[in-house]
Short mmCIF file of C-alpha atoms in Angstrom, two decimals:
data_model
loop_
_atom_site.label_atom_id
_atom_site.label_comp_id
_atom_site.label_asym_id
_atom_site.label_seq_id
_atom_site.Cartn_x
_atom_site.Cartn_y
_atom_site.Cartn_z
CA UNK A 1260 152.31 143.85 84.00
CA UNK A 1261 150.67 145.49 87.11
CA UNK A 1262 148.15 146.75 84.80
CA UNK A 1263 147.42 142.98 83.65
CA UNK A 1264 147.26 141.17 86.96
CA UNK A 1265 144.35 143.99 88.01
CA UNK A 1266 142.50 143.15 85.11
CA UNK A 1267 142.92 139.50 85.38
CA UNK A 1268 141.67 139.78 89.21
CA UNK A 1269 139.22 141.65 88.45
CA UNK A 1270 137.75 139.93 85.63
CA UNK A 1271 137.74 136.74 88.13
CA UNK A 1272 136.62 138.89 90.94
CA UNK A 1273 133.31 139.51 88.55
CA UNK A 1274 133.71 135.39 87.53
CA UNK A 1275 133.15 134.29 90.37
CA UNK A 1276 130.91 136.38 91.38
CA UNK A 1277 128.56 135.38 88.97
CA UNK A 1278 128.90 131.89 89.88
CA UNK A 1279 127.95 132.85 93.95
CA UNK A 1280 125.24 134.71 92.62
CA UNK A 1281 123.71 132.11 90.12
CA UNK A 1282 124.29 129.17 93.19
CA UNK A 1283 122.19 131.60 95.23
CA UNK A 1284 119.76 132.03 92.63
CA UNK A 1285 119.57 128.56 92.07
CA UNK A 1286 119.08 127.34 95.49
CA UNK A 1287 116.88 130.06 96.52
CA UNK A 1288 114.42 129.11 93.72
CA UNK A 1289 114.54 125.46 94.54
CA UNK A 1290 113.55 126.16 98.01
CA UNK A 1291 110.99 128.70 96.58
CA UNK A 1292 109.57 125.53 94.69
CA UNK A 1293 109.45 123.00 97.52
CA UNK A 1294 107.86 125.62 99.52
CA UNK A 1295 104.98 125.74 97.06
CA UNK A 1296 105.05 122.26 96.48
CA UNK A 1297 105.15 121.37 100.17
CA UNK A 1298 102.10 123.78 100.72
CA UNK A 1299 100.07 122.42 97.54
CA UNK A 1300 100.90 118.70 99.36
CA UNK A 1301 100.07 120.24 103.10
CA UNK A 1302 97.03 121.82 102.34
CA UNK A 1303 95.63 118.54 100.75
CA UNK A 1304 97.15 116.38 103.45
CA UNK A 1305 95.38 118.98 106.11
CA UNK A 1306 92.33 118.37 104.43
CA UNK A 1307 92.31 114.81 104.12
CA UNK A 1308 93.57 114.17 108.02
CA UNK A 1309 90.88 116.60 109.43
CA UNK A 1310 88.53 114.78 107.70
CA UNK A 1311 89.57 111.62 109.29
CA UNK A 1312 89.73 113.45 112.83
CA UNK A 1313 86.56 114.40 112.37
CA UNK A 1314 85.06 110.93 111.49
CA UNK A 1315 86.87 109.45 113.92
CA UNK A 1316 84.97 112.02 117.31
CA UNK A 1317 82.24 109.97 116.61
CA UNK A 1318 84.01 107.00 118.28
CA UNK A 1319 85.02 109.04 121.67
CA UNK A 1320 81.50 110.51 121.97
CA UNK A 1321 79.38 108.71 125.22
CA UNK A 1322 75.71 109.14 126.36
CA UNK A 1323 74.16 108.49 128.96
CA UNK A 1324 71.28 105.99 129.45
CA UNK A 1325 68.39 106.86 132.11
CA UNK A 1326 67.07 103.64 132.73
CA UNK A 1327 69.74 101.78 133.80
CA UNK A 1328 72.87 101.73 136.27
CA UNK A 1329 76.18 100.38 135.92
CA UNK A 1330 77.87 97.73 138.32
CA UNK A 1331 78.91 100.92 140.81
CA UNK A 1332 75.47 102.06 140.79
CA UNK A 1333 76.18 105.10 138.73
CA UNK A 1334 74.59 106.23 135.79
CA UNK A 1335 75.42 103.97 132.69
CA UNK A 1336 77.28 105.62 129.88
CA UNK A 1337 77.79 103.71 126.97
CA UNK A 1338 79.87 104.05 122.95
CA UNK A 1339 76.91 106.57 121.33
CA UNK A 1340 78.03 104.33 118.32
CA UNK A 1341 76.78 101.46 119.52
CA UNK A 1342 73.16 102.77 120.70
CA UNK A 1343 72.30 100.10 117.61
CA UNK A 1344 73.92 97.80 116.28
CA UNK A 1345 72.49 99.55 112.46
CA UNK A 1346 74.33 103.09 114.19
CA UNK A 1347 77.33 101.20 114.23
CA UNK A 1348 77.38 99.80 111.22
CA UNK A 1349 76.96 103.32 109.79
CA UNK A 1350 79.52 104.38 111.53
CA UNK A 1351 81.70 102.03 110.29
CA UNK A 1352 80.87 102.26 106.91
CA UNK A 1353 81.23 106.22 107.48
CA UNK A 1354 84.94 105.39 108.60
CA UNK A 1355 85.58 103.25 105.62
CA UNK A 1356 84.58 105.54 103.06
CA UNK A 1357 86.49 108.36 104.57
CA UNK A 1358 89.38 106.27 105.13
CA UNK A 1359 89.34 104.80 101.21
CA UNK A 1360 89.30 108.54 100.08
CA UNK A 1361 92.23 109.78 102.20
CA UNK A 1362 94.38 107.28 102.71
CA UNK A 1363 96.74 107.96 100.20
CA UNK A 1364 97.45 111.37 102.22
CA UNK A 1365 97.66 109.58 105.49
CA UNK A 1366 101.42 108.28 106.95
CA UNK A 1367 102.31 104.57 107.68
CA UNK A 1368 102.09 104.86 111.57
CA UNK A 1369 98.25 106.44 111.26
CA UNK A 1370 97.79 103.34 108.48
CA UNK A 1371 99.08 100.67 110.91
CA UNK A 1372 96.91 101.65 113.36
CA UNK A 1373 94.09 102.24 111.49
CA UNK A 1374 94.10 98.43 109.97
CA UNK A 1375 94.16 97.30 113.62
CA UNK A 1376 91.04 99.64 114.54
CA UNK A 1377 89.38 98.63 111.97
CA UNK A 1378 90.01 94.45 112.30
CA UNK A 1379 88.86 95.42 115.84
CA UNK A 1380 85.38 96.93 114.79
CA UNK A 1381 84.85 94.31 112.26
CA UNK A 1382 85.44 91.99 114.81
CA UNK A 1383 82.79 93.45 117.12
CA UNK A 1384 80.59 93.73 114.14
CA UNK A 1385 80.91 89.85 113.51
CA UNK A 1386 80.36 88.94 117.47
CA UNK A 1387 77.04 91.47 117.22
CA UNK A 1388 76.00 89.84 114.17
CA UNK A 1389 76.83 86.19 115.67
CA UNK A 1390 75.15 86.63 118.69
CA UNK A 1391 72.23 89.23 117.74
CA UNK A 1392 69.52 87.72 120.14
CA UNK A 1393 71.59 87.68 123.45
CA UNK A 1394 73.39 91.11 123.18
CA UNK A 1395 72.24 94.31 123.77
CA UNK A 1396 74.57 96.38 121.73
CA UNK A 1397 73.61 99.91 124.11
CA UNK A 1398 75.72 97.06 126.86
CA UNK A 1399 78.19 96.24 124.83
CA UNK A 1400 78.81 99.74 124.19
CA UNK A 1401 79.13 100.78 127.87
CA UNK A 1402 81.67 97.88 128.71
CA UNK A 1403 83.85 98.62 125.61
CA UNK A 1404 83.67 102.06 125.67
CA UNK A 1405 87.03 102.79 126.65
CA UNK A 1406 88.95 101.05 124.91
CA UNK A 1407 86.87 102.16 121.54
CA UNK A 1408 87.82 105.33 122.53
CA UNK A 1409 91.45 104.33 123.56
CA UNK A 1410 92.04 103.15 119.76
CA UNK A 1411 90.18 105.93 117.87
CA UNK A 1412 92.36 108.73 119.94
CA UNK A 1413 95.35 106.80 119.20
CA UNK A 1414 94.66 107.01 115.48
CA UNK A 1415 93.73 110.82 116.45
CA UNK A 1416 97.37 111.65 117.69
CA UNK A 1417 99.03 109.66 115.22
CA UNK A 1418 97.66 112.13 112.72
CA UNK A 1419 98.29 114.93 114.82
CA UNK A 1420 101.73 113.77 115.15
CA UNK A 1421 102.28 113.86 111.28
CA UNK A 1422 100.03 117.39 110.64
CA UNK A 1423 102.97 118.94 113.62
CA UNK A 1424 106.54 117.10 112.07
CA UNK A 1425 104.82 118.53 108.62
CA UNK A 1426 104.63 122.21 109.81
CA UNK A 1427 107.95 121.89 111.98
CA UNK A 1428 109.55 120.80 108.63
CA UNK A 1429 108.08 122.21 105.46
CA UNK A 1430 110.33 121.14 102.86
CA UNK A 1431 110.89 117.33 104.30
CA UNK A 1432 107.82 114.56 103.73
CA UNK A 1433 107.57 112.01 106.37
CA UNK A 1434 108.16 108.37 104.91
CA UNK A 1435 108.28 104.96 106.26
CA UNK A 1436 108.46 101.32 105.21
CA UNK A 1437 105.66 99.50 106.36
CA UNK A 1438 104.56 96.24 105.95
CA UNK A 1439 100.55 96.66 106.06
CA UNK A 1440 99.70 92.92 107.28
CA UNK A 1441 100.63 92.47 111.06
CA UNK A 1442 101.33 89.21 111.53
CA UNK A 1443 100.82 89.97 115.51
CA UNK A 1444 97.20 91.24 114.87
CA UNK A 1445 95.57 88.08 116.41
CA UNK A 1446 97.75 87.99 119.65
CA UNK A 1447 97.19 91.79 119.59
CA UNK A 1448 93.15 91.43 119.38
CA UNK A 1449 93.72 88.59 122.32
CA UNK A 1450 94.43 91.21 124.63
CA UNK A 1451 91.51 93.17 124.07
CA UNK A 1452 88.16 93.54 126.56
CA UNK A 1453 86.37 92.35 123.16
CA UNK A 1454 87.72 89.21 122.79
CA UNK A 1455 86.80 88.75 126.35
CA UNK A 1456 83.35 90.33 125.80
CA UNK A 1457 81.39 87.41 126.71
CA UNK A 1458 83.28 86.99 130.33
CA UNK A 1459 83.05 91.00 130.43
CA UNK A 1460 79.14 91.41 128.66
CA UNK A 1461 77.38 89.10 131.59
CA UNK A 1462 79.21 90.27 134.45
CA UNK A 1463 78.89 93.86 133.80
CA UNK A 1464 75.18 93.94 133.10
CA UNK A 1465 73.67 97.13 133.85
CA UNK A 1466 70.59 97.06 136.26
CA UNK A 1467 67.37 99.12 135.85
CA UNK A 1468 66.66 101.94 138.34
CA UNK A 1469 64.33 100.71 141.23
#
């Protein structure tokens, strides 16, 4: 009898584990495979959002113009993508394209902001186009500079914000419902220097040196 309850034990001893070890083994190489999944996915989502970062530096960058001052008497700085209204449009179209071939890679917060940065620039594009022969787009550059740049960075750190949650938690993928119209995006653009540009354009006029 003693004899049979030892064997009995023991063969369940080796049962179960068996059982522990193929559980293990199981969940070991499912992690294994989201790990290599996850760094297939992050290496093309890297990709893809530097790509956009990069695009986007264009938008922050300034010069500075020597024949004229701003309002404080200071040298006049102005968007380097708006030095003509043609650069701008290239750098819009530059955005687009990039934008088209990552977006799929790119996570709902980045994509809500980015429709809203790029309703604004179309906007602008549309009051440039409307209004061709009484703006100077190098002005129009140095009174909306900042909040050009505002808007690009805030794209920026949305992506940054994705690119750090991704390495912080390799085997989880950031998703979101989003509804991609705002229905707010016209009160939002309301509060904007551009759709004040006019008021803003003529009393911020640079003046020449001398």
């Amino acid at each position: 009898m003693d004899n049979t309850i030892t064997i009995l034990v023991g063969f369940l001893g080796i049962v179960v584990g068996s059982i522990l070890t193929f559980v293990f083994q199981y969940f070991l190489k499912n992690r294994d495979l989201k790990l290599r999944i996850f760094e297939k996915v992050f290496e093309r989502k890297w990709e893809a959002q530097n790509r956009l970062i990069s695009c986007l530096n264009q938008f922050h960058r300034e010069e500075e113009h020597e024949l004229y001052l701003d309002k404080e008497g200071e040298a006049m700085f102005y968007a380097s993508v708006l030095e003509s209204k043609e650069a701008f449009l290239e750098s819009l179209t530059d955005l687009r394209k990039t934008w088209e071939e990552t977006r799929h890679l790119v996570e709902p917060e980045a994509t809500s902001i980015y429709v809203f940065f790029e309703f604004y620039l179309d906007y602008l594009l549309e009051d440039l186009n409307n209004r061709d022969n009484h703006y100077n787009s190098i002005f129009v550059g140095h009174v909306l500079f900042d909040e050009i740049s505002d808007l690009a960075e805030a794209l920026t750190q949305a992506i940054w914000s994705d690119i750090k949650f991704q390495m912080n938690n390799p085997t989880k993928f950031t998703s979101k419902k989003h509804r991609w119209i705002d229905p707010k995006i016209d009160e939002r653009m309301k509060q904007t220097q551009l759709f004040n540009l006019s008021e803003l354009y003529y009393s911020e006029v640079p003046r020449q040196h001398g």
